[in-house]
Amino acid sequence: MSITYLEAIRAAQAKALADDPRVFIYGQDVGAFGGAFKATKNLAREYPGRVLDSPISEDAMVGAAIGAAIGGMRPIVEMQYADFSLPGFNQIVNNAAAFYWRTNVPCPITIRLPSGGIAGGGPYHSQSLEAIYAHYPGLVVMTPATVEDAYSMLLEAVAIDDPVIFCEHKHLYNHLKAEHLPTEAMPTGKARIARPGRDMTIVAYSAMVHDALAVAEELATEGMEVEVVDLRSVKPLDTDTVMASVARTGRLLCVGEAWPWGGVTAEVIARVATEGFGLLDAPPQRLNAKDTPVPYHPSLWAVHRPTTQSIAIAARNLIRL
Amino acid sequence: MAQTIGEVSSFRDTYLKAYRGMLLARVLDDKFASLYRTGKIAGGVFLGRGQEAFSVAAGLNLRQGDIFAPLIRDAAGRLAFGETIFDAIRTYLGSAAGPMRGRDGNVHRGNPRAGYLPMVSHLGAMVSVVNGALLAHRFKKIKGTVGVACLGDGATSTGAFHEGLNQAAIEKLPLVLMVANNQYAYSTPTSRQFACEDLVDRAVGYGVQGHSFDGNDLTACLKIVGEAIESARRGNGPQLIVGRLLRLCGHGEHDDSNYIDPLLRTVGYGRDCLKLAEEHLLKEDWADQTLLDAWRNECVHEIEEALATVRREAGPDPYSEDWSALSSRHLIEGQNQ
């Protein structure tokens, strides 16, 4: 048996619905249709009345989730694409994120963002928005890179009392498979050493973890041992694990699919530079998407974001510094 | 059908209760204005002067278990819904004993566990939040509750208003959306806010019931707001209520409101609802001037006493503050960033 990243997300939602009568799913086309990516396929039939089609109203979708959460429910909101969460941005950051701090009453909502690029996605179906949500206090931002994490972290997202932005990567939906779903999970907020190595550290998250692992594999044939750290969640950000890795390797390359300006890679490098400057044998480097909207044509898109080729070049350059 | 003596008496009681609620809100607002002028309040002060009749009708018609999302000019509705003057004063003075613990203040207060939702400044946003609270009631099979969301004319221009009203209509939620059309959103007149004849015309566009009336007339407010809330409670779906009013003050106490067209003060909806209610009480012989004066003195006394208590309460202590926006302790990042 094997299960995909997308199936893990569906399985986690099915389990959440089965285990807790407070859970419901709300989003565009999530009902009988099963969602644009089929992440909620069959769930409306299995849990009648608890998987609701919403109007195309992201502000109202999140607002309703907030009200329902205050009223004791545990809503999961599916944004059809991460890009479409922006009309709901105000409710997410100014209402949900601030709610617990203002009132001492928790706001347990999970907002699923199908994130990242796929070939042909173009400017409005390919964005990675984890950094702008991580900027706001009061939100947890999860960025699972594996089938196991997609399952266990989504279950935790629904279980905890805080609003969670769950960035699931569209490219991984059907490309990534695991043999079975985990029964035990690594805690959210802890980064994972995806591959140990002594010569340099590549910090990545979401789909970029797999590109980083491929590069580590390639560089191993050239005698370079690259350690790959998978952040798993960008907020909280596990500085300790990153710092410990840099202490072992002395070199840091941080890779993100999102734009560079003020992003997650900038945050990681700022932390390492300010708290671990003495650990570094070379200036820390980062690699991001180009600072333009995401292009449509597959050949433009392929080089817009970091690739195994561009990561390998950056890694080789860093080793030589 | 001729009114029975019982009904007359009951309406008189309701009217008197509503009037006293309006009066308490007016006296409290006046107190906040004077505290603001003497620099005792951090941030702004936003008053409901001229909107008390419309607002009190909402609060009085709600019951325990209902949802109420008031707006900045809803002191009367808040008090009628059960807010104490202590909590009103505590939030304005930033007392740590208040419901917002000094973390949020003035009009942004609420008690979500009691169905009293704290507004955010992004007007319109609370409509869908009330919808969600009503959805939660539906999921939990709690029947017979309603939710009131309050907006001004300006908020009807926001996307959140349209999304929220449409959402409520689709789900046939017992939402009562109260729009106080007070002629100005800050200084922007309604002519620059919307181009339809009457905001209530929007109701038909969303497939909901609409009601429009003189929001200064306490009798009309009690009757129509009461009927609309009952209609929603009976399962007739969302209700859009538009009260024609005039804001008898600036947007906030920092605003001298010199932009308000003086002609507006001479038209029907430019009158002061509190004075109109007083005239009605005297005309019906439900109260005399001595009694009205005594009630006002009671309000002043009650507020002064509460204020004296709250002034002795501590503000939040920045050094014992946990500075954490998450309730999941294991996910809070290090505090030394």
XYZ file of C-alpha atoms in Angstrom:
658
model
C 0.000 0.000 0.000
C 1.160 3.518 -0.658
C -0.419 6.829 0.142
C 0.155 10.217 -1.473
C 0.637 13.587 0.199
C -2.847 14.561 -1.019
C -4.374 11.346 0.319
C -2.691 11.994 3.662
C -4.346 15.398 3.810
C -7.705 13.825 3.011
C -7.113 11.059 5.571
C -6.229 13.598 8.264
C -9.434 15.521 7.570
C -11.475 12.313 7.614
C -9.937 11.354 10.949
C -10.524 14.821 12.389
C -14.188 14.662 11.304
C -14.553 11.159 12.723
C -12.849 11.893 16.037
C -14.350 15.276 16.880
C -17.949 16.354 16.204
C -16.803 19.991 16.469
C -14.835 19.725 13.215
C -16.347 20.875 9.932
C -14.900 21.804 6.539
C -15.829 24.977 4.676
C -14.588 26.093 1.286
C -15.292 26.538 -2.392
C -16.367 23.315 -4.110
C -15.327 21.171 -1.135
C -18.713 19.424 -0.895
C -19.997 16.892 -3.425
C -17.267 17.903 -5.893
C -14.547 17.063 -3.373
C -12.452 20.194 -3.837
C -10.479 21.578 -6.776
C -7.641 19.153 -5.951
C -9.952 16.464 -4.484
C -8.557 16.932 -0.999
C -12.076 16.508 0.398
C -13.227 13.775 -2.016
C -16.062 11.685 -0.529
C -15.959 13.550 2.785
C -19.298 15.306 2.209
C -20.905 11.934 1.620
C -19.250 10.320 4.627
C -19.955 13.276 6.932
C -23.197 14.794 5.696
C -23.813 18.392 6.727
C -20.232 18.859 7.872
C -18.506 19.649 4.573
C -20.014 22.865 3.276
C -19.621 24.619 -0.063
C -18.987 28.309 0.499
C -19.687 31.202 -1.834
C -16.599 32.767 -3.449
C -16.086 34.971 -0.420
C -12.757 34.390 1.292
C -13.316 37.214 3.782
C -16.651 35.740 4.812
C -15.269 32.185 4.814
C -12.622 33.082 7.374
C -14.974 35.355 9.314
C -17.504 32.539 9.622
C -14.770 30.170 10.730
C -13.758 32.639 13.447
C -17.344 32.984 14.651
C -17.844 29.233 14.629
C -14.595 28.697 16.528
C -15.666 31.193 19.185
C -18.905 29.229 19.314
C -17.035 26.030 20.117
C -16.442 24.492 16.685
C -13.161 23.544 14.975
C -13.473 24.659 11.361
C -11.109 23.729 8.575
C -11.210 26.277 5.756
C -9.919 25.242 2.352
C -8.627 28.098 0.249
C -8.810 26.820 -3.282
C -5.338 28.226 -3.897
C -3.034 29.961 -1.419
C -3.242 33.010 -3.712
C -6.988 33.264 -3.020
C -6.442 33.604 0.716
C -5.517 37.246 0.129
C -9.124 38.515 -0.083
C -9.476 36.858 3.340
C -6.197 38.308 4.607
C -7.866 40.915 6.792
C -9.911 38.356 8.693
C -6.893 36.079 9.070
C -4.407 38.610 10.389
C -6.557 41.276 12.009
C -9.242 39.095 13.490
C -8.189 35.455 13.896
C -4.523 36.110 14.691
C -5.252 38.865 17.204
C -8.230 37.211 18.836
C -6.649 35.167 21.614
C -4.290 37.900 22.697
C -7.077 40.464 22.851
C -9.735 38.372 24.530
C -8.068 35.363 26.205
C -10.526 33.220 24.225
C -8.873 30.844 21.735
C -9.698 30.868 18.032
C -9.053 27.302 16.822
C -9.263 27.452 13.045
C -7.223 25.715 10.369
C -6.800 27.387 6.998
C -5.440 25.108 4.293
C -3.467 26.867 1.562
C -2.623 24.840 -1.548
C 0.708 26.587 -2.022
C 3.661 26.779 -4.321
C 4.187 26.424 -8.005
C 3.139 23.876 -10.561
C 3.941 24.111 -14.263
C 1.445 26.422 -15.968
C 0.107 27.792 -12.702
C 1.021 31.360 -13.500
C 0.910 34.474 -11.321
C -2.321 33.702 -9.447
C -2.148 29.966 -8.818
C 1.435 29.515 -7.669
C 2.213 31.765 -4.756
C 3.935 30.779 -1.533
C 2.609 33.079 1.173
C 4.023 31.527 4.343
C 6.224 34.522 5.123
C 3.463 37.122 5.103
C 1.360 35.034 7.487
C 4.364 34.228 9.675
C 4.920 37.974 10.015
C 1.751 38.278 12.099
C 1.764 37.313 15.779
C -0.895 34.796 16.735
C -0.654 32.444 13.770
C 1.066 29.064 13.499
C 2.399 28.451 9.983
C 2.990 24.834 9.027
C 4.872 23.823 5.867
C 4.948 20.013 5.725
C 7.376 18.463 3.233
C 6.527 14.791 3.712
C 3.441 12.610 3.539
C 3.866 11.758 7.220
C 4.076 15.418 8.237
C 1.151 16.403 6.010
C -0.972 13.896 7.951
C 0.233 14.399 11.494
C 0.657 18.164 11.308
C -2.815 18.665 9.850
C -4.234 16.644 12.744
C -2.306 18.835 15.160
C -3.453 21.976 13.333
C -7.062 20.988 13.965
C -6.385 19.931 17.543
C -4.588 23.017 18.845
C -6.467 26.069 20.033
C -4.725 28.599 17.773
C -5.302 29.589 14.154
C -3.047 27.614 11.830
C -2.037 28.469 8.284
C -1.422 25.080 6.741
C 0.723 25.485 3.616
C 0.439 22.252 1.654
C 2.445 22.095 -1.543
C 0.499 21.410 -4.736
C 3.504 19.896 -6.496
C 3.784 17.286 -3.747
C 0.099 16.321 -3.845
C 0.518 13.402 -6.221
C 4.310 13.227 -6.621
C 5.084 12.213 -3.082
C 4.200 8.816 -1.663
C 4.747 6.978 1.608
C 4.132 3.378 2.562
C 1.860 4.145 5.471
C 0.558 6.932 7.672
C 2.379 7.564 10.926
C 0.960 6.574 14.283
C 3.455 8.773 16.099
C 4.566 12.193 14.974
C 7.512 14.473 15.404
C 6.263 17.542 17.261
C 5.393 20.634 15.259
C 7.931 23.355 15.914
C 10.870 20.958 15.681
C 12.959 20.935 12.538
C 14.128 17.605 11.157
C 17.553 16.610 9.943
C 16.423 15.177 6.631
C 19.968 14.093 5.766
C 23.078 14.389 7.928
C 26.320 15.845 6.564
C 29.484 17.545 7.748
C 30.422 20.050 5.032
C 27.503 22.466 4.810
C 23.896 22.923 5.868
C 21.013 23.493 3.488
C 17.903 24.715 5.303
C 14.696 24.233 3.308
C 11.012 23.624 3.812
C 8.043 22.316 1.860
C 8.794 21.082 -1.684
C 12.302 22.592 -1.667
C 13.365 19.947 0.859
C 13.203 17.368 -1.914
C 15.264 19.475 -4.305
C 17.807 20.029 -1.530
C 17.967 16.291 -0.863
C 18.517 15.607 -4.559
C 21.373 18.125 -4.574
C 22.882 16.532 -1.449
C 22.774 13.187 -3.208
C 24.477 14.647 -6.276
C 27.180 16.461 -4.282
C 27.901 13.312 -2.284
C 29.215 11.792 -5.499
C 31.673 14.713 -5.614
C 32.773 14.055 -2.048
C 30.727 16.810 -0.348
C 28.496 15.825 2.544
C 25.562 18.212 2.728
C 23.288 18.278 5.767
C 19.641 19.056 4.903
C 17.393 20.572 7.547
C 13.632 20.501 6.930
C 12.052 23.337 8.950
C 8.597 21.616 8.903
C 6.976 24.753 10.330
C 8.162 28.286 9.623
C 6.390 29.624 12.680
C 7.524 28.532 15.130
C 10.947 28.455 13.534
C 13.334 25.988 15.139
C 16.430 28.156 15.448
C 18.088 25.662 17.802
C 18.201 22.828 15.274
C 19.421 25.156 12.523
C 22.111 26.599 14.789
C 23.259 23.151 15.920
C 23.555 22.076 12.292
C 25.553 25.175 11.359
C 27.783 24.529 14.375
C 28.592 21.127 12.858
C 29.091 22.284 9.270
C 30.138 25.955 9.453
C 28.238 26.788 6.269
C 24.616 27.724 5.604
C 22.542 27.900 2.452
C 18.857 28.615 2.958
C 16.474 27.733 0.128
C 12.877 28.854 -0.290
C 10.413 28.770 -3.160
C 8.916 32.093 -2.070
C 10.138 35.553 -2.947
C 13.311 36.800 -1.287
C 12.291 40.125 0.218
C 11.667 39.745 3.935
C 11.021 36.053 3.553
C 11.646 32.908 5.572
C 15.182 32.538 4.205
C 15.951 36.119 5.272
C 14.684 35.316 8.760
C 16.769 32.138 9.076
C 19.899 33.931 7.932
C 19.257 36.891 10.223
C 18.976 34.549 13.186
C 22.109 32.592 12.339
C 24.081 35.763 11.624
C 23.030 37.473 14.847
C 23.110 34.494 17.190
C 25.674 32.228 15.572
C 28.080 34.478 13.681
C 31.052 32.726 15.261
C 29.855 29.358 13.976
C 30.133 30.428 10.357
C 33.176 29.722 8.197
C 31.645 31.603 5.265
C 28.901 34.203 4.731
C 25.457 32.586 4.895
C 23.730 32.376 1.513
C 20.151 32.178 0.373
C 18.335 31.155 -2.736
C 14.765 32.174 -3.534
C 12.379 32.639 -6.412
C 13.076 35.585 -8.673
C 11.575 38.852 -7.458
C 8.841 38.898 -10.084
C 5.316 37.509 -10.232
C 5.294 33.771 -10.924
C 5.459 33.182 -14.702
C 3.076 30.994 -16.671
C 5.230 29.257 -19.277
C 6.758 26.064 -17.852
C 10.226 26.973 -19.064
C 10.074 30.375 -17.348
C 8.495 28.906 -14.252
C 11.143 26.205 -13.992
C 13.911 28.747 -13.511
C 11.835 31.286 -11.614
C 12.044 29.182 -8.505
C 15.168 27.447 -7.195
C 15.934 24.229 -9.051
C 18.250 21.339 -8.275
C 20.650 22.942 -10.715
C 20.613 26.397 -9.133
C 20.770 24.931 -5.628
C 23.757 22.779 -6.619
C 25.564 25.800 -8.080
C 24.903 27.840 -4.942
C 26.078 24.943 -2.761
C 29.302 24.432 -4.719
C 30.023 28.171 -4.576
C 29.439 28.221 -0.838
C 31.769 25.280 -0.241
C 34.536 27.160 -2.046
C 34.082 30.370 -0.035
C -57.383 44.706 17.064
C -57.712 47.099 19.983
C -54.813 47.069 22.384
C -55.541 45.614 25.757
C -54.530 47.444 28.897
C -51.936 44.732 29.460
C -50.213 45.441 26.131
C -50.226 49.180 26.716
C -48.700 48.706 30.096
C -46.136 46.319 28.714
C -45.107 48.716 25.934
C -44.858 51.553 28.450
C -42.562 49.417 30.590
C -40.410 48.558 27.586
C -40.278 52.205 26.543
C -39.258 53.328 30.020
C -36.592 50.644 30.210
C -35.299 51.653 26.788
C -35.291 55.331 27.709
C -33.329 54.667 30.871
C -30.851 52.604 28.853
C -30.450 55.459 26.371
C -29.988 57.921 29.204
C -27.345 55.776 30.915
C -25.454 55.455 27.624
C -25.659 59.219 26.981
C -24.424 60.116 30.449
C -21.645 57.517 30.188
C -20.628 58.835 26.761
C -20.586 62.389 28.119
C -18.327 61.194 30.910
C -15.945 59.563 28.430
C -15.890 62.788 26.426
C -14.911 64.782 29.496
C -12.267 62.232 30.492
C -10.886 62.460 26.960
C -10.718 66.251 27.106
C -8.774 66.083 30.358
C -6.318 63.602 28.884
C -7.387 60.662 31.054
C -7.955 58.303 28.130
C -5.311 56.896 25.795
C -6.478 56.704 22.197
C -9.804 57.878 20.871
C -13.294 58.227 22.269
C -16.219 57.441 19.988
C -19.719 58.364 21.016
C -23.183 57.187 20.119
C -24.840 60.558 20.564
C -27.982 60.544 18.431
C -27.997 56.784 17.888
C -29.122 55.584 21.289
C -32.709 54.756 20.305
C -31.601 52.578 17.380
C -28.886 50.900 19.416
C -30.872 50.264 22.586
C -33.586 48.540 20.563
C -31.053 45.935 19.447
C -29.687 45.220 22.904
C -33.107 45.077 24.546
C -34.502 42.579 22.070
C -31.694 40.086 22.528
C -31.680 37.261 25.036
C -29.086 35.145 26.716
C -27.591 32.840 24.091
C -27.974 35.376 21.284
C -24.987 36.918 19.511
C -24.310 40.651 19.526
C -21.566 42.386 17.547
C -21.943 46.095 18.283
C -20.225 49.005 16.595
C -18.413 52.036 17.967
C -21.623 54.011 18.593
C -23.460 51.253 20.417
C -22.932 52.065 24.096
C -26.709 51.928 24.545
C -26.986 48.518 22.879
C -24.007 47.160 24.803
C -25.452 48.195 28.161
C -28.886 46.870 27.215
C -27.299 43.544 26.208
C -25.879 43.271 29.716
C -22.486 44.950 29.656
C -21.684 46.551 32.991
C -20.614 50.170 33.152
C -17.571 48.845 35.008
C -16.416 46.909 31.955
C -17.117 49.875 29.688
C -15.031 52.162 31.884
C -12.341 49.522 32.414
C -11.677 49.158 28.698
C -11.514 52.918 28.136
C -9.111 53.319 31.058
C -7.107 50.184 30.152
C -7.688 48.468 33.487
C -6.134 45.028 33.792
C -9.381 43.945 35.479
C -11.380 44.708 32.342
C -12.386 42.121 29.762
C -9.594 43.181 27.399
C -6.975 43.484 30.192
C -5.520 46.652 28.729
C -4.577 44.758 25.576
C -7.390 46.286 23.583
C -9.441 49.248 24.554
C -12.313 51.657 24.174
C -14.953 50.449 21.714
C -13.147 47.210 20.792
C -14.429 45.423 23.828
C -16.524 42.312 24.211
C -17.003 39.056 26.017
C -16.985 36.388 23.320
C -17.943 33.549 25.655
C -21.169 35.439 26.409
C -21.940 35.971 22.714
C -20.834 39.606 22.946
C -18.250 39.883 20.159
C -15.397 42.400 20.263
C -15.289 44.419 17.076
C -12.252 44.974 14.908
C -11.701 48.343 13.265
C -12.188 46.901 9.805
C -15.880 47.614 9.683
C -17.957 44.979 8.018
C -15.695 42.172 9.199
C -17.968 41.232 12.073
C -20.931 40.319 9.871
C -19.474 36.981 8.808
C -18.145 36.368 12.316
C -21.730 36.595 13.596
C -22.715 34.251 10.759
C -20.128 31.768 11.977
C -21.349 31.969 15.556
C -24.868 31.265 14.267
C -23.537 28.362 12.196
C -22.025 26.968 15.393
C -25.477 27.124 16.980
C -26.859 25.250 13.989
C -24.181 22.558 14.276
C -24.869 22.248 17.997
C -28.617 22.161 17.375
C -29.200 25.237 19.513
C -32.481 26.672 18.262
C -34.208 30.020 18.569
C -31.136 32.221 18.794
C -30.357 35.247 16.640
C -27.275 37.321 15.939
C -27.168 41.087 15.550
C -24.301 42.749 13.678
C -24.161 46.555 13.718
C -22.721 48.706 10.963
C -22.762 52.299 9.819
C -23.554 53.525 6.328
C -19.849 53.608 5.470
C -19.361 49.918 6.244
C -21.977 49.027 3.639
C -19.365 49.980 1.035
C -16.929 47.314 2.214
C -16.590 43.949 0.569
C -17.013 42.288 3.946
C -20.573 43.662 4.226
C -21.548 42.225 0.852
C -19.830 38.892 1.448
C -21.327 38.595 4.908
C -24.894 39.470 3.936
C -24.756 37.144 0.936
C -23.350 34.354 3.084
C -26.097 34.795 5.680
C -28.736 34.722 2.962
C -27.347 31.557 1.399
C -27.279 29.790 4.750
C -30.622 31.350 5.803
C -29.041 32.358 9.086
C -30.951 34.288 11.760
C -28.753 37.350 11.209
C -30.097 40.830 11.876
C -27.866 43.372 10.193
C -28.456 46.811 11.675
C -27.186 49.726 9.610
C -27.194 53.105 11.330
C -27.247 55.487 8.389
C -25.884 58.487 10.263
C -25.105 60.475 7.092
C -21.316 60.610 7.450
C -18.539 58.034 7.546
C -15.990 60.196 9.333
C -16.406 63.247 7.065
C -17.528 61.439 3.905
C -21.199 62.128 3.170
C -23.517 59.390 1.981
C -23.488 60.927 -1.523
C -19.870 59.750 -1.784
C -20.640 56.433 -0.114
C -23.450 54.897 -2.142
C -25.631 55.750 -5.111
C -28.803 53.834 -4.330
C -31.889 55.642 -3.041
C -32.039 53.891 0.300
C -29.597 51.340 1.649
C -32.503 49.054 2.407
C -32.891 48.550 -1.353
C -29.896 46.252 -1.063
C -31.981 43.736 0.890
C -33.873 42.578 -2.164
C -30.609 42.115 -4.048
C -29.500 39.573 -1.498
C -32.871 37.904 -1.039
C -33.358 39.085 2.521
C -36.085 41.056 4.275
C -35.444 44.791 4.634
C -36.731 47.435 7.024
C -36.103 51.175 6.847
C -37.350 53.780 9.277
C -36.619 56.883 11.374
C -33.946 55.716 13.774
C -34.612 58.626 16.138
C -38.083 57.446 16.944
C -37.791 55.119 19.907
C -41.271 53.701 19.369
C -40.440 52.795 15.768
C -37.061 51.377 16.785
C -38.502 49.153 19.492
C -41.317 47.974 17.273
C -39.468 47.356 14.013
C -36.209 46.076 15.447
C -38.207 43.866 17.794
C -40.282 42.470 14.948
C -37.239 41.890 12.741
C -35.398 40.066 15.498
C -38.463 37.932 16.184
C -38.815 37.205 12.490
C -35.200 36.007 12.318
C -35.743 33.990 15.479
C -38.729 32.249 13.887
C -36.555 31.123 10.990
C -37.379 33.706 8.327
C -33.717 34.278 7.513
C -31.575 37.413 7.584
C -33.059 40.853 8.143
C -31.494 44.116 6.981
C -32.496 47.076 9.123
C -31.626 50.623 8.105
C -32.198 53.443 10.582
C -32.075 57.020 9.251
C -30.154 59.102 11.769
C -27.765 61.961 12.166
C -24.548 61.590 14.098
C -24.812 64.388 16.674
C -21.065 64.500 17.278
C -17.792 64.085 15.432
C -16.506 60.742 14.273
C -14.519 60.764 17.509
C -13.948 63.356 20.184
C -10.908 64.609 18.280
C -13.213 65.681 15.438
C -15.141 68.974 15.629
C -17.465 67.750 12.833
C -17.640 71.182 11.207
C -18.312 69.422 7.909
C -21.823 68.372 8.983
C -24.356 70.264 6.893
C -26.314 72.432 9.373
C -29.453 71.905 7.288
C -29.402 68.256 8.333
C -30.079 69.269 11.918
C -33.401 70.729 10.829
C -34.722 67.656 9.066
C -36.642 64.841 10.671
C -33.758 62.481 11.186
C -31.551 65.291 12.518
C -33.303 65.486 15.863
C -31.944 64.099 19.126
C -33.549 60.762 19.889
C -33.091 61.189 23.627
C -34.972 64.511 23.657
C -37.692 63.034 21.473
C -38.087 60.145 23.877
C -38.298 62.564 26.795
C -40.998 64.573 25.037
C -42.896 61.354 24.445
C -42.625 60.334 28.112
C -43.910 63.719 29.248
C -46.691 63.811 26.662
C -47.920 60.342 27.608
C -47.583 61.285 31.257
C -45.358 58.266 31.842
C -42.892 60.497 33.680
C -42.561 64.104 34.785
C -39.561 66.385 34.651
C -38.713 65.719 38.286
C -38.540 62.005 37.609
C -36.410 62.523 34.467
C -34.010 64.681 36.487
C -33.875 62.061 39.218
C -33.054 59.332 36.686
C -30.269 61.408 35.199
C -28.843 62.008 38.661
C -28.974 58.278 39.342
C -26.979 57.614 36.157
C -24.402 60.274 37.026
C -24.049 58.887 40.531
C -23.734 55.281 39.373
C -21.095 56.203 36.779
C -19.082 58.373 39.178
C -18.996 55.551 41.711
C -17.901 52.989 39.111
C -15.295 55.401 37.784
C -13.864 55.959 41.248
C -13.503 52.188 41.669
C -11.937 51.614 38.262
C -9.482 54.461 38.775
C -8.055 52.528 41.723
C -7.514 49.425 39.579
C -4.085 48.660 38.154
C -3.244 48.809 34.503
C -1.440 45.883 32.867
C 2.106 45.299 34.089
C 4.464 45.275 31.102
C 7.034 43.281 33.079
C 4.699 40.461 34.062
C 3.009 40.389 30.652
C 3.718 37.080 28.923
C 3.957 38.755 25.496
C 2.596 35.715 23.746
C -0.128 35.738 21.113
C -0.562 31.945 21.090
C -2.416 29.758 23.552
C -0.461 26.631 22.505
C 2.430 27.008 24.911
C 4.673 24.508 23.137
C 4.494 26.522 19.918
C 5.525 29.861 21.372
C 8.845 31.010 20.006
C 11.700 32.175 22.217
C 11.114 35.557 23.784
C 14.594 36.882 23.062
C 14.192 37.432 19.335
